Amino acid sequence: MADERSYPMWIYYYLWFVTCVSTLLAIIIYIDPSAIWSHWEASTAVGAFSLSGPAGLFCARNLGTAVMGAYVLINKSKPMMEAFLLFRIVVDLLDGIHAAIGGNTPIIFIGFSTAAIELFTFVRLRRYARHRST
């Protein structure tokens, strides 16, 4: 019989970190978007921090990530962790691509580097389960 825990604990803790950061970002943006985006070049545009625009979409995505992360981690399901990581890889790659199109260098770095970390974590999670089952 295979070990019930088919993932390394560092992955579990990393996913909690991602979940907590997503929660905090959403809360901060809901309270005061300028706290995060005060140096955003579009911050002076009318409605730039409106929750019915980009700020609201950012909050919704981060709250969705937080809820999904909490659900995955409370259930401690390896297949759900894989799905959560795959979701994060896609989201962060798209953030990096959109930032590259817009020329936003800090977000290019953040998007692609977090996607790389999550891809590494995804691969480790899959390999760990295969290694433990043999």
CSV table of C-alpha atoms in Angstrom, one decimal:
chain,number,residue,atom,x,y,z
A,1,MET,CA,0.0,0.0,0.0
A,2,ALA,CA,1.4,3.4,-1.0
A,3,ASP,CA,2.0,6.2,1.5
A,4,GLU,CA,-1.2,8.1,2.0
A,5,ARG,CA,0.7,11.4,1.6
A,6,SER,CA,1.9,11.4,-1.9
A,7,TYR,CA,3.5,14.8,-2.0
A,8,PRO,CA,6.4,16.5,-0.3
A,9,MET,CA,5.5,18.8,2.6
A,10,TRP,CA,7.3,21.8,1.1
A,11,ILE,CA,4.8,21.8,-1.8
A,12,TYR,CA,2.0,21.9,0.7
A,13,TYR,CA,3.5,24.9,2.5
A,14,TYR,CA,4.3,26.6,-0.8
A,15,LEU,CA,0.7,26.3,-1.9
A,16,TRP,CA,-0.4,27.7,1.4
A,17,PHE,CA,1.9,30.6,0.8
A,18,VAL,CA,0.4,31.2,-2.7
A,19,THR,CA,-3.1,31.0,-1.2
A,20,CYS,CA,-2.3,33.5,1.6
A,21,VAL,CA,-0.6,36.0,-0.8
A,22,SER,CA,-3.6,35.8,-3.1
A,23,THR,CA,-5.9,36.5,-0.2
A,24,LEU,CA,-3.9,39.4,1.1
A,25,LEU,CA,-3.6,41.0,-2.3
A,26,ALA,CA,-7.3,40.8,-2.9
A,27,ILE,CA,-8.1,42.3,0.5
A,28,ILE,CA,-5.6,45.2,0.0
A,29,ILE,CA,-6.9,46.0,-3.5
A,30,TYR,CA,-10.5,45.9,-2.2
A,31,ILE,CA,-9.6,48.3,0.6
A,32,ASP,CA,-7.2,50.7,-1.3
A,33,PRO,CA,-6.0,49.8,-4.9
A,34,SER,CA,-3.6,52.7,-4.8
A,35,ALA,CA,-1.7,50.9,-2.0
A,36,ILE,CA,-0.4,48.4,-4.6
A,37,TRP,CA,-0.7,50.3,-7.9
A,38,SER,CA,0.2,53.9,-7.0
A,39,HIS,CA,3.1,53.8,-9.5
A,40,TRP,CA,1.0,52.2,-12.3
A,41,GLU,CA,1.2,54.5,-15.3
A,42,ALA,CA,-2.6,54.2,-15.9
A,43,SER,CA,-3.3,55.1,-12.2
A,44,THR,CA,-4.3,58.7,-13.2
A,45,ALA,CA,-6.9,57.5,-15.7
A,46,VAL,CA,-10.5,57.9,-14.7
A,47,GLY,CA,-11.8,54.7,-13.1
A,48,ALA,CA,-8.3,53.1,-12.9
A,49,PHE,CA,-9.0,51.8,-9.4
A,50,SER,CA,-12.7,51.1,-9.9
A,51,LEU,CA,-13.7,47.7,-8.8
A,52,SER,CA,-15.9,47.5,-11.9
A,53,GLY,CA,-12.7,47.6,-14.0
A,54,PRO,CA,-9.2,46.0,-13.9
A,55,ALA,CA,-8.9,46.3,-10.1
A,56,GLY,CA,-12.1,44.3,-9.6
A,57,LEU,CA,-11.0,41.6,-12.1
A,58,PHE,CA,-7.6,41.4,-10.3
A,59,CYS,CA,-9.4,41.0,-6.9
A,60,ALA,CA,-11.8,38.4,-8.3
A,61,ARG,CA,-9.0,36.3,-9.7
A,62,ASN,CA,-7.0,36.5,-6.5
A,63,LEU,CA,-10.1,35.6,-4.3
A,64,GLY,CA,-10.9,32.7,-6.7
A,65,THR,CA,-7.3,31.6,-6.3
A,66,ALA,CA,-7.5,31.8,-2.5
A,67,VAL,CA,-10.7,29.9,-2.3
A,68,MET,CA,-9.5,27.2,-4.7
A,69,GLY,CA,-6.2,27.0,-2.8
A,70,ALA,CA,-7.8,26.7,0.6
A,71,TYR,CA,-10.2,24.0,-0.7
A,72,VAL,CA,-7.3,22.0,-2.3
A,73,LEU,CA,-5.1,22.3,0.8
A,74,ILE,CA,-7.8,21.5,3.4
A,75,ASN,CA,-8.6,18.3,1.4
A,76,LYS,CA,-4.9,17.5,1.0
A,77,SER,CA,-5.6,16.0,-2.4
A,78,LYS,CA,-2.6,15.5,-4.7
A,79,PRO,CA,-4.6,15.5,-7.9
A,80,MET,CA,-6.3,18.8,-6.8
A,81,MET,CA,-2.8,20.2,-6.0
A,82,GLU,CA,-1.7,19.4,-9.5
A,83,ALA,CA,-4.8,21.1,-10.9
A,84,PHE,CA,-4.2,24.1,-8.7
A,85,LEU,CA,-0.6,24.3,-9.8
A,86,LEU,CA,-1.6,24.0,-13.5
A,87,PHE,CA,-4.1,26.8,-13.0
A,88,ARG,CA,-1.4,29.0,-11.4
A,89,ILE,CA,1.1,28.2,-14.2
A,90,VAL,CA,-1.3,29.3,-16.9
A,91,VAL,CA,-2.3,32.5,-15.0
A,92,ASP,CA,1.2,33.5,-14.3
A,93,LEU,CA,2.4,32.7,-17.9
A,94,LEU,CA,-0.5,34.9,-19.2
A,95,ASP,CA,0.5,37.6,-16.8
A,96,GLY,CA,4.0,37.5,-18.1
A,97,ILE,CA,2.9,37.5,-21.8
A,98,HIS,CA,0.5,40.4,-21.2
A,99,ALA,CA,3.2,42.3,-19.4
A,100,ALA,CA,5.7,41.6,-22.2
A,101,ILE,CA,3.1,43.0,-24.7
A,102,GLY,CA,2.6,46.1,-22.6
A,103,GLY,CA,6.3,46.5,-21.7
A,104,ASN,CA,5.8,46.2,-18.0
A,105,THR,CA,9.2,44.9,-17.0
A,106,PRO,CA,8.6,44.1,-13.3
A,107,ILE,CA,5.4,42.1,-14.1
A,108,ILE,CA,7.2,40.3,-16.9
A,109,PHE,CA,9.8,39.1,-14.4
A,110,ILE,CA,7.2,38.2,-11.7
A,111,GLY,CA,4.9,36.4,-14.2
A,112,PHE,CA,7.5,34.3,-15.8
A,113,SER,CA,9.5,33.5,-12.7
A,114,THR,CA,6.5,32.5,-10.6
A,115,ALA,CA,5.3,30.3,-13.6
A,116,ALA,CA,8.7,28.7,-13.6
A,117,ILE,CA,8.6,28.0,-9.9
A,118,GLU,CA,5.1,26.5,-10.2
A,119,LEU,CA,6.2,24.4,-13.2
A,120,PHE,CA,9.1,23.1,-11.2
A,121,THR,CA,6.8,22.4,-8.2
A,122,PHE,CA,4.2,20.7,-10.6
A,123,VAL,CA,6.9,18.4,-12.0
A,124,ARG,CA,8.3,17.6,-8.5
A,125,LEU,CA,4.8,16.7,-7.3
A,126,ARG,CA,4.2,14.3,-10.2
A,127,ARG,CA,7.6,12.7,-9.9
A,128,TYR,CA,7.3,12.3,-6.1
A,129,ALA,CA,4.0,10.4,-6.4
A,130,ARG,CA,5.5,8.1,-9.1
A,131,HIS,CA,8.6,7.5,-7.0
A,132,ARG,CA,6.6,6.7,-3.9
A,133,SER,CA,4.4,4.2,-5.7
A,134,THR,CA,7.3,2.1,-6.9
